[in-house]
mmCIF file of C-alpha atoms in Angstrom:
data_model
loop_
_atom_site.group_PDB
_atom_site.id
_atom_site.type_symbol
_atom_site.label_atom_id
_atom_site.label_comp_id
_atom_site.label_asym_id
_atom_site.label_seq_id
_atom_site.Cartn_x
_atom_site.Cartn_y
_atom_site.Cartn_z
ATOM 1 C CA UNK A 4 10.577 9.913 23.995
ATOM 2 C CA UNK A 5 8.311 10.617 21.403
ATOM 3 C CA UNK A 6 6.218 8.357 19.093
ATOM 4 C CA UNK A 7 7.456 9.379 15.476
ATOM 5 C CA UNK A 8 5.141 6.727 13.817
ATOM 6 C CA UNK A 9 1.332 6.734 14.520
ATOM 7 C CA UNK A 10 0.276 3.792 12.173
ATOM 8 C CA UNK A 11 0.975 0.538 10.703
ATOM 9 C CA UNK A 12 0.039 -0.601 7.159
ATOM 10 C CA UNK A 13 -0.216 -4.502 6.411
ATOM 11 C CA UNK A 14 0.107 -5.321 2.846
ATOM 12 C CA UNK A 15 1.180 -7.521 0.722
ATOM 13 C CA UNK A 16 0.657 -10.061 -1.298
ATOM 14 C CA UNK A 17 -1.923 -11.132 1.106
ATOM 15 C CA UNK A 18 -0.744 -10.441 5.206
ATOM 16 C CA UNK A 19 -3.499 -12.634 6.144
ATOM 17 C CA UNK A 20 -1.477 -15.662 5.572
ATOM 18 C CA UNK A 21 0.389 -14.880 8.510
ATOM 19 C CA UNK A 22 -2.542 -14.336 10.597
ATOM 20 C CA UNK A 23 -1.106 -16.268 13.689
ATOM 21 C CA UNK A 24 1.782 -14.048 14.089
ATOM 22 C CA UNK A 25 -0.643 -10.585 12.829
ATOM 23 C CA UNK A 26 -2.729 -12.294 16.091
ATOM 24 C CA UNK A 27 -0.188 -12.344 18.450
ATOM 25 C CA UNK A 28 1.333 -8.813 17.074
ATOM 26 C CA UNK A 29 -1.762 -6.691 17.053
ATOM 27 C CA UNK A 30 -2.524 -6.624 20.383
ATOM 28 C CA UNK A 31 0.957 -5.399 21.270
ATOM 29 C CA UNK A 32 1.135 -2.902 18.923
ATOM 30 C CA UNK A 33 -2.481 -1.239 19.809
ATOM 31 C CA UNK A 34 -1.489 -1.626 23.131
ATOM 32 C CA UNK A 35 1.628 0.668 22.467
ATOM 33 C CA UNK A 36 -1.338 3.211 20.809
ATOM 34 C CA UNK A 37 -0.589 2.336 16.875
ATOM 35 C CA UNK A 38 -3.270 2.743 14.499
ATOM 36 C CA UNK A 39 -3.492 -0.206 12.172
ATOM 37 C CA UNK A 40 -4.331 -0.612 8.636
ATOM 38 C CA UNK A 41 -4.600 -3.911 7.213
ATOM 39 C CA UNK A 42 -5.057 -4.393 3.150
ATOM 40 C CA UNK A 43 -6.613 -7.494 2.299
ATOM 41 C CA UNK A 44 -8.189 -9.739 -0.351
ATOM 42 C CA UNK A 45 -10.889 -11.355 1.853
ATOM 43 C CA UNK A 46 -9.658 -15.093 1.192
ATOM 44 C CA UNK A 47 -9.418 -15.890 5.068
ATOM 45 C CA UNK A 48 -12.709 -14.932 6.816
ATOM 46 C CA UNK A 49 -11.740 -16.162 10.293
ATOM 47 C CA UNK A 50 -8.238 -14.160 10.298
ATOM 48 C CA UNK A 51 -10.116 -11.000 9.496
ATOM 49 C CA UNK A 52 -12.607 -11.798 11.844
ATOM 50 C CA UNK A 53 -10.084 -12.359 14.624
ATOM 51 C CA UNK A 54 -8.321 -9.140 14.381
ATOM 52 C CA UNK A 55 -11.104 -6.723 13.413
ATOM 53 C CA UNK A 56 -10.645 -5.961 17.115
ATOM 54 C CA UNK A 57 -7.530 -4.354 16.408
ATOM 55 C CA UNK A 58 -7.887 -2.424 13.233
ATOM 56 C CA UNK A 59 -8.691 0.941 12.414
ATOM 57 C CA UNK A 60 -8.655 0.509 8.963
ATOM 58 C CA UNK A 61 -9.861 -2.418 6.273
ATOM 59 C CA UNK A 62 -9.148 -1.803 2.515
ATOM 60 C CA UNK A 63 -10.631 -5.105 1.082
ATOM 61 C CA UNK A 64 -9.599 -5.414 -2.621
ATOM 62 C CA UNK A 65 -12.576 -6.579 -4.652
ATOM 63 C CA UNK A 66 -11.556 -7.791 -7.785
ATOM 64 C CA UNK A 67 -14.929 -8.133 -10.371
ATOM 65 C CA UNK A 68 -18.321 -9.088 -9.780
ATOM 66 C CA UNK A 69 -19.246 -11.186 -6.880
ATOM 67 C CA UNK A 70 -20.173 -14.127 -8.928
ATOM 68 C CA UNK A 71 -18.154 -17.577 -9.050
ATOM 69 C CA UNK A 72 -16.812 -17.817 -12.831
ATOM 70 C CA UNK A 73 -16.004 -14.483 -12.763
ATOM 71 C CA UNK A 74 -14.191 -13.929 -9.359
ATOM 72 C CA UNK A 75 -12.284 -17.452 -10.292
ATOM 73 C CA UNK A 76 -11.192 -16.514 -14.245
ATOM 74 C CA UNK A 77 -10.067 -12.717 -12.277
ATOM 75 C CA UNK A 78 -8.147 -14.266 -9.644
ATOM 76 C CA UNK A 79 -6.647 -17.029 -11.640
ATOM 77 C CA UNK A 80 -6.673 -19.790 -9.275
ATOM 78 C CA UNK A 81 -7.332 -23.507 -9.963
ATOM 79 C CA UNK A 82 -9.434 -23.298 -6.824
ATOM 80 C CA UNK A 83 -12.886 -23.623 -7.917
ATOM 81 C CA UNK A 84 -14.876 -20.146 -7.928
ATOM 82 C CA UNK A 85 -17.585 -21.256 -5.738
ATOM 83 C CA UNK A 86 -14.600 -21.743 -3.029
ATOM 84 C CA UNK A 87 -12.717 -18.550 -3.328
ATOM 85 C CA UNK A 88 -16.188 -16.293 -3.326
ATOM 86 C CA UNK A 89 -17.575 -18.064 -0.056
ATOM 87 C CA UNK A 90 -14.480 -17.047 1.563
ATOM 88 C CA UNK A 91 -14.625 -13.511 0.216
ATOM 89 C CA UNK A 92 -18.354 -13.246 0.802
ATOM 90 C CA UNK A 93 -17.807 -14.746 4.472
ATOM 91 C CA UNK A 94 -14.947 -11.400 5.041
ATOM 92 C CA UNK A 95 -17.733 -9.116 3.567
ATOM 93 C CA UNK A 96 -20.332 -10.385 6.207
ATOM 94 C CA UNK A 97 -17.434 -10.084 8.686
ATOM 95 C CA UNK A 98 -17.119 -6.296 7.452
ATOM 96 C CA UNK A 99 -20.811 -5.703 7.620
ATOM 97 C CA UNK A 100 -20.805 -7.155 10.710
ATOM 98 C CA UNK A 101 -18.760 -5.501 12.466
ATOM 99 C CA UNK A 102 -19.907 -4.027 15.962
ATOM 100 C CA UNK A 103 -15.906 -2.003 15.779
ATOM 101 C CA UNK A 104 -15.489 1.451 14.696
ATOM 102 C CA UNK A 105 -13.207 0.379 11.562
ATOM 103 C CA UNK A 106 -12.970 2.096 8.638
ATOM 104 C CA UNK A 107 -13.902 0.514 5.010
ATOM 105 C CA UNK A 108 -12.493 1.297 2.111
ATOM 106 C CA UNK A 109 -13.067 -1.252 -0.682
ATOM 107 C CA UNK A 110 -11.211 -0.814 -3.838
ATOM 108 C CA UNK A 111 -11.278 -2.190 -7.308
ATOM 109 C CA UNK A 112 -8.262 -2.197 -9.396
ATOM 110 C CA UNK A 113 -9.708 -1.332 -12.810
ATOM 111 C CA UNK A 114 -8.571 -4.141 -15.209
ATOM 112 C CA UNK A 115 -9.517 -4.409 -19.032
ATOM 113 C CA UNK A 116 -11.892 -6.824 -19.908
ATOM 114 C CA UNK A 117 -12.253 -7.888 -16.580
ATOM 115 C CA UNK A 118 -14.662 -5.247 -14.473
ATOM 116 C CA UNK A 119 -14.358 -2.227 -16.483
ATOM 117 C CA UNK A 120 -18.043 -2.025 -17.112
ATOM 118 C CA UNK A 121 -20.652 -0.178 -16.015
ATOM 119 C CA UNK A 122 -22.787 -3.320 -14.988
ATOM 120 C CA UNK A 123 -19.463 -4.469 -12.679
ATOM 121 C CA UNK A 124 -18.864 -0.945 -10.645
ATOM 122 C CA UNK A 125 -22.802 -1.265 -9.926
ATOM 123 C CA UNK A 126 -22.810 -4.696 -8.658
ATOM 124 C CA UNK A 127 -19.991 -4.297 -6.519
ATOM 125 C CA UNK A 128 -21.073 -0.471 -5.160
ATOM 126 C CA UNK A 129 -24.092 -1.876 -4.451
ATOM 127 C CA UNK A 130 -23.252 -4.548 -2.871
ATOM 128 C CA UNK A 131 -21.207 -2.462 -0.441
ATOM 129 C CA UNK A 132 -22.921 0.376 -0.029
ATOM 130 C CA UNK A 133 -24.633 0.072 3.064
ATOM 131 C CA UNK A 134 -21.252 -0.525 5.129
ATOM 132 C CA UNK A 135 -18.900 1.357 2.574
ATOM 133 C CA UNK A 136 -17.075 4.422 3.825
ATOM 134 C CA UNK A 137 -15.330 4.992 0.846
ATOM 135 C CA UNK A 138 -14.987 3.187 -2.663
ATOM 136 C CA UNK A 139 -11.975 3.408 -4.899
ATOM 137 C CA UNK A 140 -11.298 2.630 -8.627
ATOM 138 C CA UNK A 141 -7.664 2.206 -8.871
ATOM 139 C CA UNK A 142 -6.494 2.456 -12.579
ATOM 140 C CA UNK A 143 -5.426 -1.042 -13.917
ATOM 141 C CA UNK A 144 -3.590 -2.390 -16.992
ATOM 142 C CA UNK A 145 -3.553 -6.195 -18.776
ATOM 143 C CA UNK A 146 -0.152 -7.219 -17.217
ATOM 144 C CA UNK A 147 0.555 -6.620 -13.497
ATOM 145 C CA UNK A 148 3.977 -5.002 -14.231
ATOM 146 C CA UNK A 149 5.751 -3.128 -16.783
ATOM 147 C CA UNK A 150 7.528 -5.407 -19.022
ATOM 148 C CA UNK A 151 4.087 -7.364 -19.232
ATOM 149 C CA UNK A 152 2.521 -4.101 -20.866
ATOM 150 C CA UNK A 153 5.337 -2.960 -23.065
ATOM 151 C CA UNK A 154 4.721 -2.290 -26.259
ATOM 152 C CA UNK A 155 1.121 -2.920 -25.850
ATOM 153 C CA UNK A 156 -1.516 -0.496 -27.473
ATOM 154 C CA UNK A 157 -4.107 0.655 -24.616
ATOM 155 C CA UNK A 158 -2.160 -1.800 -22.223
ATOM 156 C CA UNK A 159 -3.905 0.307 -19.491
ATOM 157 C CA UNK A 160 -7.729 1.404 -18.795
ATOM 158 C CA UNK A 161 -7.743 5.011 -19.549
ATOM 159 C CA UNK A 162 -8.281 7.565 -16.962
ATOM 160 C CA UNK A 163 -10.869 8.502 -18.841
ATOM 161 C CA UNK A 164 -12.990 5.517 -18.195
ATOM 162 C CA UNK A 165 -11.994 4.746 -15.033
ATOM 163 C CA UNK A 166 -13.618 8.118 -14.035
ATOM 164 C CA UNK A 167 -16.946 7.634 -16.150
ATOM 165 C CA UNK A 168 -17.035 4.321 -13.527
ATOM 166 C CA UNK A 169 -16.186 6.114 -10.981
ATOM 167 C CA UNK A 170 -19.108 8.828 -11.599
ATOM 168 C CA UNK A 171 -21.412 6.140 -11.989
ATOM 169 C CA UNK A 172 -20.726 4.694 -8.406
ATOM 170 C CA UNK A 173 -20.706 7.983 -7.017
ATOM 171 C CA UNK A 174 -24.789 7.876 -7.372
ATOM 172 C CA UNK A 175 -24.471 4.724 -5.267
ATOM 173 C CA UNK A 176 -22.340 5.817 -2.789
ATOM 174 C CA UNK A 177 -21.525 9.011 -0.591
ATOM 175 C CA UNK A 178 -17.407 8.987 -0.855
ATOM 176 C CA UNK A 179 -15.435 7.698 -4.165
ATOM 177 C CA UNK A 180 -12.184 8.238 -5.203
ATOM 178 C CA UNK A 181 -9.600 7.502 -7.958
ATOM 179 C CA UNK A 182 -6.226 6.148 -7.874
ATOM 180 C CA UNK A 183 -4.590 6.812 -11.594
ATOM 181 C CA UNK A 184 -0.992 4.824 -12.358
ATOM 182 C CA UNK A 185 0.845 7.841 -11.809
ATOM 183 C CA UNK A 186 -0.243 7.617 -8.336
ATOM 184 C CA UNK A 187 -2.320 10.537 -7.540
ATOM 185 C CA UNK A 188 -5.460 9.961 -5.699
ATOM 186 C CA UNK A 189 -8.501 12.138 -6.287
ATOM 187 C CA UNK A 190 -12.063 12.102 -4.260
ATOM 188 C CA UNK A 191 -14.920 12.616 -6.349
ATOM 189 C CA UNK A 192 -17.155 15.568 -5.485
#
């Protein structure tokens, strides 16, 4: 018989929090010749760690600077910041790391008022860039769904700006791309 799928995303939400079962499900599934892709946050280190083995693919979602206040207030936990960017800073090491032939992407959803600066995109691209293999700017808005932005002037960043970013962390790094609402995906040149 033939093999009519030849990869596996893991999304979520966050798929790390079932990293026992992803641990025990990996290995079966490259075994059986899947590729895997696994989408995550960074917020469990040892997970990603564990199953970097296994994966072809990391898109690591980085959500503003990589400084405590911030990465707390854009996350919105009651964890304190200092907590939540050890963890994400301890994946990133893990990604740097990594003696396996995965591919990075790391990708910013473009939010207003959050990291859609010039000064963000730069801290994060160069943060990255020495174990990036490509960097994406995926347009944001103020609410994370559609009844949240309605009726709101300018609920989302324009495509406009999230390009200028996007041009500006192109002189950082080798391969960007764009990812506008209306889903189309575009690699800078």
């Amino acid at each position: 018989h033939s093999k009519k799928v030849d990869g596996i995303v893991f999304t979520g939400g966050e798929p790390l929090l079932q990293a026992n079962s992803l641990r025990k499900l990996f290995p079966l599934l490259k075994g059986d010749g899947f590729l895997l892709k696994l989408e995550t946050s960074g917020y469990y280190p040892e997970a990603l760690s564990d199953l970097l083995p296994f994966l072809d693919y990391v898109q690591f979602d980085v959500k503003t600077r990589l400084e405590p206040e911030l990465y707390c207030a854009a996350v919105g936990k009651v964890v304190p910041g200092e907590v939540i960017l050890s963890k994400v800073l301890c994946s990133l090491a893990f990604l740097e790391n990594s003696k396996f032939p995965v591919f990075k992407e790391f990708s910013v959803k473009v939010m207003q008022g959050n990291n859609d600066d010039f000064q963000t995109i730069d801290s994060i691209a160069s943060y990255v860039k020495t174990y990036c293999d490509l960097f994406t700017l995926r347009q944001g808005s103020k609410g994370s769904t559609p009844q949240e932005n309605a009726g709101q002037e300018n609920a989302f960043v324009s495509k406009e700006r999230v390009f200028e970013l996007a041009m500006m962390a192109r002189n950082i790094l080798p391969l960007v791309a764009v990812e506008t609402i209306d889903g189309k995906f575009e690699q800078l040149k």
